[in-house]
Amino acid sequence: MPLTRIVILDFRNIKACDIELSTGFNFLIGENGSGKTSVLEAIYLLGHGRSFKSALTGRIITHGMAELFVHGRFLTPDQIELPIGINKRRDGSTEVKIGGQQGQKLAQLAQVLPLQLIHPEGFELLTDGPKARRAYIDWGVFHTENRFFDAWGRFKRLNKQRNALLKTARDYRELSYWDQELAILAEQIDQWRADYIAQLIAVAEPICQQFLPEFDVQMRYYRGWDKDTPYQDLLANNFERDVVLGYTVSGPNKADLRIKVAGTPVEDVLSRGQLKLLVCALRVAQGQHLTAQTGKQCVYLIDDFASELDSQRRKRLADCLIETGAQVFVSSITESQVADMYGDNYKMFHVEHGTIESM
Ligand SMILES: Nc1ncnc2c1ncn2[C@@H]1O[C@H](COP(=O)(O)OP(=O)(O)O)[C@@H](O)[C@H]1O
Ligand SMILES: [Mg+2]
């Protein structure tokens, strides 16, 4: 849901910033080190409760300050403006306020502000291990299935307990009782993910075609264990192996989205530039699907990325985003690098030494 205003206090090199935003495109223009990424990082913090660059709160609070604040106002799908805010202190404590109510959970921030980050290192989604792709799948499931968050949390807790029990268990009967609930959760989570991916593929395929017309990209969901075996049977069958290794080897915590071109993993076929375009297409697809399914709009944070695309592709990306009606933040060193992205609804901001001013 779009932000109409953002206030950032003591966040990296930003002492104080208070800007009215466009619900369409917001361009942040400034030199290296001026604070463009920090603005995107602050918005990301508001939607995730953490930074995309640093796990340590101490790193993002301005040197010498005790705490940071990021506040904003967002528009609900029925066009009501509500406040949202996060405050973090050096001891790691966090306070979240939404719609004037204190003590809200981080997951509620994510509900209000579905974010997609597109940045130059983003192709790790395709080249690294399955963890990032699971996060990609689960972003979509989280936003479209409201029972997912609790079920996944419960699954992770039970799985951890099971791994602890495996260290001492001598007979599968010691685990079978626990495995019943674990199996119900695993099958449910798998079903949600499979349904989501099936829907997403239908949206993503034509977008991938637009971005990479020379390739036929195929996506296939892998649930984390073999497709013909019920999870509870699998746990029983694998008991001895799991005991030897000291943890549960297969399951929804091993799920993946396998992305290939002509049967070969994309990272072995596509150039770095093409991988970046594919990531872009996948992120745009998720946003389009979210809006179609829930009426919620996603906020896109595009850091230093537009400048890496040629003019035609930059324009295509902007057109796709305009079509979804999403709010977009684009950082760039020069105005000319984003000039192909201007639509009807945009604002430009100049960033210099941590000061952000509307141009
Ligand atoms: N905790 C902090 N306190 C103060 N300044 C910081 C802190 N962390 C980073 N910085 C500085 O803030 C600036 C952040 O720049 P950044 O947002 O990455 O710029 P850009 O994206 O425009 O290149 C850098 O100059 C960096 O040295
Ligand atoms: Mg930057």
Short mmCIF file of C-alpha atoms and ligand atoms in Angstrom, two decimals:
data_model
loop_
_atom_site.label_atom_id
_atom_site.label_comp_id
_atom_site.label_asym_id
_atom_site.label_seq_id
_atom_site.Cartn_x
_atom_site.Cartn_y
_atom_site.Cartn_z
CA MET A 1 0.00 0.00 0.00
CA PRO A 2 1.56 3.30 -0.99
CA LEU A 3 3.21 5.67 1.45
CA THR A 4 2.11 9.28 1.18
CA ARG A 5 4.72 10.65 3.52
CA ILE A 6 7.89 9.49 5.19
CA VAL A 7 9.83 10.85 8.14
CA ILE A 8 13.31 9.47 8.84
CA LEU A 9 15.28 10.40 11.95
CA ASP A 10 18.86 9.39 12.82
CA PHE A 11 19.09 6.68 10.21
CA ARG A 12 22.67 6.28 8.85
CA ASN A 13 23.67 9.70 7.44
CA ILE A 14 20.08 10.99 7.49
CA LYS A 15 19.62 13.25 10.53
CA ALA A 16 16.08 14.30 9.70
CA CYS A 17 14.02 13.93 6.57
CA ASP A 18 10.32 14.61 6.08
CA ILE A 19 8.96 14.28 2.55
CA GLU A 20 5.59 14.05 0.85
CA LEU A 21 5.66 11.21 -1.65
CA SER A 22 4.14 10.44 -4.99
CA THR A 23 1.91 7.34 -4.95
CA GLY A 24 3.50 6.60 -8.34
CA PHE A 25 7.24 6.99 -8.96
CA ASN A 26 9.71 8.65 -6.59
CA PHE A 27 13.16 9.27 -8.00
CA LEU A 28 16.07 9.78 -5.61
CA ILE A 29 18.96 11.48 -7.35
CA GLY A 30 22.32 12.08 -5.73
CA GLU A 31 26.03 11.34 -5.70
CA ASN A 32 27.62 8.22 -4.26
CA GLY A 33 27.39 8.23 -0.49
CA SER A 34 24.71 10.93 -0.42
CA GLY A 35 22.11 8.70 1.26
CA LYS A 36 19.92 7.27 -1.55
CA THR A 37 20.26 3.65 -0.49
CA SER A 38 19.70 4.74 3.11
CA VAL A 39 16.27 6.15 2.19
CA LEU A 40 15.34 2.83 0.55
CA GLU A 41 16.77 0.96 3.53
CA ALA A 42 14.63 3.07 5.90
CA ILE A 43 11.48 2.27 3.90
CA TYR A 44 12.47 -1.39 3.87
CA LEU A 45 12.90 -1.25 7.65
CA LEU A 46 9.39 0.14 7.92
CA GLY A 47 8.02 -2.88 6.02
CA HIS A 48 10.25 -5.62 7.43
CA GLY A 49 11.49 -4.48 10.80
CA ARG A 50 15.06 -5.04 9.63
CA SER A 51 17.54 -3.71 7.12
CA PHE A 52 18.45 -5.44 3.87
CA LYS A 53 22.09 -4.45 4.34
CA SER A 54 22.93 -5.06 7.97
CA ALA A 55 21.62 -7.38 10.66
CA LEU A 56 23.08 -5.14 13.37
CA THR A 57 20.85 -2.28 14.53
CA GLY A 58 23.94 -0.42 15.76
CA ARG A 59 25.11 -0.04 12.17
CA ILE A 60 21.99 1.70 10.91
CA ILE A 61 21.47 4.18 13.75
CA THR A 62 23.38 7.41 13.07
CA HIS A 63 26.79 7.40 14.79
CA GLY A 64 26.52 8.91 18.25
CA MET A 65 22.71 8.67 18.45
CA ALA A 66 20.76 6.34 20.74
CA GLU A 67 17.83 5.44 18.50
CA LEU A 68 16.29 5.81 15.08
CA PHE A 69 12.74 6.48 13.94
CA VAL A 70 11.02 5.83 10.64
CA HIS A 71 7.44 7.06 10.45
CA GLY A 72 5.10 7.34 7.57
CA ARG A 73 1.55 7.52 6.40
CA PHE A 74 0.11 4.93 4.07
CA LEU A 75 -3.09 4.60 2.06
CA THR A 76 -5.35 1.61 2.65
CA PRO A 77 -7.10 0.03 -0.38
CA ASP A 78 -10.17 2.15 0.52
CA GLN A 79 -7.99 5.28 0.37
CA ILE A 80 -7.87 5.92 4.13
CA GLU A 81 -4.61 7.44 5.32
CA LEU A 82 -3.11 5.81 8.42
CA PRO A 83 0.14 6.32 10.33
CA ILE A 84 2.82 3.63 10.58
CA GLY A 85 6.10 3.82 12.48
CA ILE A 86 9.08 1.93 13.82
CA ASN A 87 11.61 2.90 16.43
CA LYS A 88 14.83 0.98 17.09
CA ARG A 89 17.32 1.45 19.89
CA ARG A 90 20.94 0.41 20.21
CA ASP A 91 20.06 -2.45 22.59
CA GLY A 92 18.10 -3.99 19.70
CA SER A 93 14.67 -3.22 21.14
CA THR A 94 12.03 -2.32 18.60
CA GLU A 95 8.67 -0.62 18.83
CA VAL A 96 6.09 -0.74 16.09
CA LYS A 97 3.00 1.45 15.81
CA ILE A 98 0.33 1.08 13.16
CA GLY A 99 -2.82 3.18 12.89
CA GLY A 100 -2.06 4.77 16.27
CA GLN A 101 -1.83 1.40 18.04
CA GLN A 102 1.32 0.57 19.91
CA GLY A 103 2.97 -2.83 20.33
CA GLN A 104 2.20 -4.17 16.89
CA LYS A 105 4.16 -7.15 15.53
CA LEU A 106 6.67 -7.03 12.70
CA ALA A 107 4.49 -9.33 10.60
CA GLN A 108 1.80 -6.64 10.74
CA LEU A 109 4.22 -4.16 9.20
CA ALA A 110 4.74 -6.57 6.33
CA GLN A 111 0.97 -6.89 5.92
CA VAL A 112 0.62 -3.15 5.51
CA LEU A 113 3.68 -2.60 3.36
CA PRO A 114 4.35 -5.45 0.93
CA LEU A 115 7.80 -4.57 -0.44
CA GLN A 116 9.87 -5.76 -3.35
CA LEU A 117 13.53 -4.84 -3.49
CA ILE A 118 15.35 -4.79 -6.83
CA HIS A 119 19.06 -4.11 -6.62
CA PRO A 120 22.23 -5.04 -8.49
CA GLU A 121 23.08 -8.00 -6.23
CA GLY A 122 19.54 -9.32 -6.59
CA PHE A 123 20.51 -12.05 -9.07
CA GLU A 124 21.66 -14.03 -6.02
CA LEU A 125 18.05 -15.14 -5.99
CA LEU A 126 18.96 -17.29 -9.00
CA THR A 127 22.61 -18.14 -8.34
CA ASP A 128 22.67 -18.86 -4.59
CA GLY A 129 21.13 -21.70 -2.63
CA PRO A 130 17.40 -22.32 -2.23
CA LYS A 131 17.01 -20.15 0.87
CA ALA A 132 16.43 -16.95 -1.07
CA ARG A 133 14.00 -18.68 -3.42
CA ARG A 134 12.07 -20.09 -0.46
CA ALA A 135 11.84 -16.57 0.89
CA TYR A 136 10.57 -15.50 -2.54
CA ILE A 137 7.87 -18.21 -2.54
CA ASP A 138 6.90 -17.49 1.05
CA TRP A 139 6.60 -13.74 0.45
CA GLY A 140 3.74 -14.57 -1.89
CA VAL A 141 2.16 -17.22 0.31
CA PHE A 142 2.36 -14.91 3.34
CA HIS A 143 0.50 -12.17 1.50
CA THR A 144 -2.19 -14.37 -0.01
CA GLU A 145 -2.85 -16.98 2.72
CA ASN A 146 -3.30 -15.46 6.17
CA ARG A 147 -2.92 -18.79 8.00
CA PHE A 148 0.55 -19.33 6.57
CA PHE A 149 2.54 -17.20 9.03
CA ASP A 150 1.37 -19.06 12.14
CA ALA A 151 1.56 -22.48 10.49
CA TRP A 152 5.11 -21.89 9.27
CA GLY A 153 6.20 -20.60 12.69
CA ARG A 154 4.70 -23.66 14.37
CA PHE A 155 6.35 -25.97 11.82
CA LYS A 156 9.76 -24.42 12.46
CA ARG A 157 9.37 -24.80 16.23
CA LEU A 158 8.31 -28.44 15.96
CA ASN A 159 11.08 -29.19 13.51
CA LYS A 160 13.61 -27.77 15.94
CA GLN A 161 12.21 -29.88 18.79
CA ARG A 162 12.36 -32.92 16.56
CA ASN A 163 16.01 -32.26 15.74
CA ALA A 164 16.74 -32.07 19.47
CA LEU A 165 14.93 -35.37 20.06
CA LEU A 166 16.87 -37.03 17.24
CA LYS A 167 20.07 -36.61 19.25
CA THR A 168 18.85 -39.05 21.93
CA ALA A 169 16.13 -41.12 20.23
CA ARG A 170 16.74 -44.86 19.88
CA ASP A 171 13.42 -45.93 18.45
CA TYR A 172 11.12 -44.20 15.98
CA ARG A 173 8.20 -44.65 18.40
CA GLU A 174 9.72 -41.88 20.53
CA LEU A 175 9.06 -39.45 17.67
CA SER A 176 5.97 -40.74 15.93
CA TYR A 177 3.58 -38.85 18.20
CA TRP A 178 5.30 -35.51 17.47
CA ASP A 179 5.56 -36.28 13.79
CA GLN A 180 1.79 -36.42 13.39
CA GLU A 181 1.37 -32.70 13.90
CA LEU A 182 4.54 -31.93 12.00
CA ALA A 183 3.23 -33.90 9.02
CA ILE A 184 -0.14 -32.14 9.00
CA LEU A 185 1.62 -28.76 8.98
CA ALA A 186 4.13 -29.83 6.33
CA GLU A 187 1.41 -31.08 3.96
CA GLN A 188 -0.61 -27.88 4.47
CA ILE A 189 2.39 -25.60 3.88
CA ASP A 190 3.31 -27.58 0.78
CA GLN A 191 -0.23 -27.27 -0.56
CA TRP A 192 -0.28 -23.50 -0.09
CA ARG A 193 3.10 -23.10 -1.73
CA ALA A 194 2.20 -25.35 -4.65
CA ASP A 195 -1.08 -23.48 -5.23
CA TYR A 196 0.68 -20.14 -5.05
CA ILE A 197 3.41 -21.13 -7.51
CA ALA A 198 0.85 -22.51 -9.96
CA GLN A 199 -0.93 -19.13 -9.95
CA LEU A 200 2.31 -17.16 -10.04
CA ILE A 201 3.66 -19.05 -13.06
CA ALA A 202 0.62 -17.99 -15.07
CA VAL A 203 1.42 -14.33 -14.30
CA ALA A 204 5.21 -14.64 -14.55
CA GLU A 205 5.49 -16.42 -17.91
CA PRO A 206 4.29 -13.55 -20.11
CA ILE A 207 6.42 -11.07 -18.12
CA CYS A 208 9.52 -13.25 -18.54
CA GLN A 209 8.69 -13.38 -22.25
CA GLN A 210 8.63 -9.58 -22.38
CA PHE A 211 11.90 -9.17 -20.52
CA LEU A 212 13.76 -12.09 -22.08
CA PRO A 213 12.02 -12.92 -25.37
CA GLU A 214 14.95 -15.08 -26.50
CA PHE A 215 14.44 -17.66 -23.72
CA ASP A 216 11.71 -19.98 -22.64
CA VAL A 217 12.02 -19.84 -18.85
CA GLN A 218 10.49 -22.72 -16.93
CA MET A 219 9.72 -22.71 -13.24
CA ARG A 220 9.01 -25.74 -11.17
CA TYR A 221 8.25 -25.97 -7.49
CA TYR A 222 10.07 -28.61 -5.44
CA ARG A 223 8.40 -29.25 -2.13
CA GLY A 224 11.48 -30.45 -0.22
CA TRP A 225 10.77 -34.17 -0.30
CA ASP A 226 9.76 -36.66 -2.92
CA LYS A 227 6.37 -35.95 -4.40
CA ASP A 228 4.82 -39.40 -3.99
CA THR A 229 5.47 -39.99 -0.30
CA PRO A 230 3.26 -38.59 2.48
CA TYR A 231 5.46 -36.58 4.85
CA GLN A 232 4.74 -38.75 7.85
CA ASP A 233 5.84 -41.90 5.97
CA LEU A 234 8.96 -40.10 4.83
CA LEU A 235 9.86 -39.15 8.41
CA ALA A 236 9.40 -42.76 9.52
CA ASN A 237 11.39 -44.14 6.55
CA ASN A 238 14.26 -41.68 7.07
CA PHE A 239 14.45 -42.05 10.83
CA GLU A 240 17.79 -43.88 10.92
CA ARG A 241 19.46 -41.50 8.47
CA ASP A 242 18.13 -38.48 10.37
CA VAL A 243 19.48 -39.90 13.65
CA VAL A 244 22.94 -40.38 12.13
CA LEU A 245 22.98 -36.84 10.74
CA GLY A 246 21.34 -35.34 13.84
CA TYR A 247 18.65 -33.42 11.98
CA THR A 248 15.62 -33.88 9.74
CA VAL A 249 17.04 -33.91 6.23
CA SER A 250 13.91 -33.52 4.08
CA GLY A 251 10.84 -31.39 4.40
CA PRO A 252 9.24 -28.04 3.57
CA ASN A 253 12.32 -26.32 5.02
CA LYS A 254 14.16 -27.67 1.96
CA ALA A 255 11.63 -26.47 -0.63
CA ASP A 256 12.87 -24.68 -3.73
CA LEU A 257 11.75 -23.04 -6.93
CA ARG A 258 13.77 -24.55 -9.76
CA ILE A 259 14.15 -22.17 -12.64
CA LYS A 260 15.50 -23.50 -15.92
CA VAL A 261 15.94 -22.75 -19.61
CA ALA A 262 15.76 -25.81 -21.90
CA GLY A 263 16.29 -28.08 -18.92
CA THR A 264 19.43 -26.28 -17.67
CA PRO A 265 19.49 -24.12 -14.51
CA VAL A 266 19.31 -20.47 -15.54
CA GLU A 267 22.58 -19.54 -13.81
CA ASP A 268 24.42 -21.78 -16.30
CA VAL A 269 22.76 -20.27 -19.37
CA LEU A 270 21.97 -16.61 -18.77
CA SER A 271 24.49 -13.76 -18.58
CA ARG A 272 24.62 -11.64 -15.44
CA GLY A 273 22.63 -8.95 -17.20
CA GLN A 274 20.00 -11.47 -18.25
CA LEU A 275 19.84 -12.93 -14.74
CA LYS A 276 19.14 -9.43 -13.42
CA LEU A 277 16.33 -9.00 -15.91
CA LEU A 278 14.86 -12.33 -14.91
CA VAL A 279 14.91 -11.36 -11.24
CA CYS A 280 13.19 -8.14 -12.21
CA ALA A 281 10.51 -10.06 -14.11
CA LEU A 282 9.97 -12.42 -11.16
CA ARG A 283 9.57 -9.52 -8.73
CA VAL A 284 7.21 -7.63 -11.00
CA ALA A 285 5.17 -10.82 -11.41
CA GLN A 286 4.78 -11.21 -7.66
CA GLY A 287 3.53 -7.65 -7.34
CA GLN A 288 1.04 -8.07 -10.19
CA HIS A 289 -0.24 -11.31 -8.73
CA LEU A 290 -0.60 -9.75 -5.27
CA THR A 291 -2.68 -6.88 -6.63
CA ALA A 292 -4.85 -9.19 -8.72
CA GLN A 293 -5.48 -11.51 -5.76
CA THR A 294 -5.87 -9.12 -2.84
CA GLY A 295 -6.27 -5.60 -4.23
CA LYS A 296 -3.16 -4.65 -2.21
CA GLN A 297 -0.39 -2.81 -3.96
CA CYS A 298 3.22 -3.55 -3.55
CA VAL A 299 5.92 -0.93 -3.00
CA TYR A 300 9.03 -1.34 -5.18
CA LEU A 301 12.47 -0.23 -4.05
CA ILE A 302 14.79 -0.10 -7.05
CA ASP A 303 18.33 0.67 -5.96
CA ASP A 304 21.02 1.63 -8.48
CA PHE A 305 19.42 -0.77 -10.86
CA ALA A 306 17.80 1.26 -13.57
CA SER A 307 21.23 2.54 -14.60
CA GLU A 308 22.30 -1.03 -15.37
CA LEU A 309 19.53 -1.54 -17.91
CA ASP A 310 19.50 -0.25 -21.46
CA SER A 311 16.96 2.41 -22.25
CA GLN A 312 14.45 0.06 -23.84
CA ARG A 313 14.46 -2.37 -20.90
CA ARG A 314 14.29 0.45 -18.39
CA LYS A 315 11.20 1.71 -20.16
CA ARG A 316 9.70 -1.78 -20.20
CA LEU A 317 10.28 -2.17 -16.47
CA ALA A 318 8.68 1.22 -15.80
CA ASP A 319 5.68 0.38 -18.01
CA CYS A 320 5.12 -2.91 -16.20
CA LEU A 321 5.23 -1.15 -12.85
CA ILE A 322 2.93 1.66 -13.98
CA GLU A 323 0.50 -1.02 -15.15
CA THR A 324 0.38 -2.58 -11.66
CA GLY A 325 -0.24 0.87 -10.13
CA ALA A 326 2.53 0.19 -7.65
CA GLN A 327 4.43 2.87 -5.79
CA VAL A 328 8.05 2.85 -6.86
CA PHE A 329 11.25 4.34 -5.44
CA VAL A 330 14.16 4.53 -7.86
CA SER A 331 17.65 5.65 -6.88
CA SER A 332 20.10 6.92 -9.45
CA ILE A 333 23.21 9.08 -9.67
CA THR A 334 21.91 11.18 -12.53
CA GLU A 335 18.48 12.21 -13.76
CA SER A 336 19.30 11.18 -17.31
CA GLN A 337 19.69 7.53 -16.18
CA VAL A 338 16.02 7.37 -15.22
CA ALA A 339 14.49 9.77 -17.75
CA ASP A 340 12.87 6.88 -19.69
CA MET A 341 10.91 5.91 -16.59
CA TYR A 342 8.85 9.09 -16.09
CA GLY A 343 5.12 8.46 -16.25
CA ASP A 344 2.28 10.83 -15.37
CA ASN A 345 2.63 10.52 -11.65
CA TYR A 346 6.10 11.09 -10.24
CA LYS A 347 8.25 13.19 -7.94
CA MET A 348 11.97 13.88 -8.00
CA PHE A 349 14.11 14.24 -4.91
CA HIS A 350 17.63 15.48 -4.65
CA VAL A 351 19.78 13.70 -2.06
CA GLU A 352 22.92 15.36 -0.71
CA HIS A 353 24.86 14.64 2.52
CA GLY A 354 21.85 12.92 4.07
CA THR A 355 19.42 15.73 3.19
CA ILE A 356 16.49 14.93 0.92
CA GLU A 357 14.74 17.71 -0.91
CA SER A 358 11.89 17.74 -3.38
CA MET A 359 13.07 19.11 -6.74
N1 LIG B 1 25.47 4.58 11.17
C1 LIG B 1 25.82 5.59 10.37
N2 LIG B 1 25.87 6.87 10.84
C2 LIG B 1 26.23 7.90 10.05
N3 LIG B 1 26.56 7.75 8.75
C3 LIG B 1 26.53 6.51 8.22
C4 LIG B 1 26.17 5.38 9.00
N4 LIG B 1 26.21 4.28 8.21
C5 LIG B 1 26.59 4.72 7.00
N5 LIG B 1 26.79 6.05 6.99
C6 LIG B 1 27.18 6.92 5.87
O1 LIG B 1 25.98 7.23 5.22
C7 LIG B 1 26.19 7.28 3.83
C8 LIG B 1 25.18 6.31 3.27
O2 LIG B 1 25.24 6.35 1.96
P1 LIG B 1 24.27 5.52 1.01
O3 LIG B 1 22.87 5.67 1.47
O4 LIG B 1 24.80 4.17 0.83
O5 LIG B 1 24.53 6.43 -0.26
P2 LIG B 1 24.16 6.25 -1.78
O6 LIG B 1 23.23 5.13 -1.89
O7 LIG B 1 23.58 7.57 -2.13
O8 LIG B 1 25.47 6.01 -2.47
C9 LIG B 1 27.61 6.90 3.55
O9 LIG B 1 28.34 8.07 3.32
C10 LIG B 1 28.05 6.24 4.85
O10 LIG B 1 29.40 6.48 5.14
MG MG B 2 23.53 3.37 -2.94
#
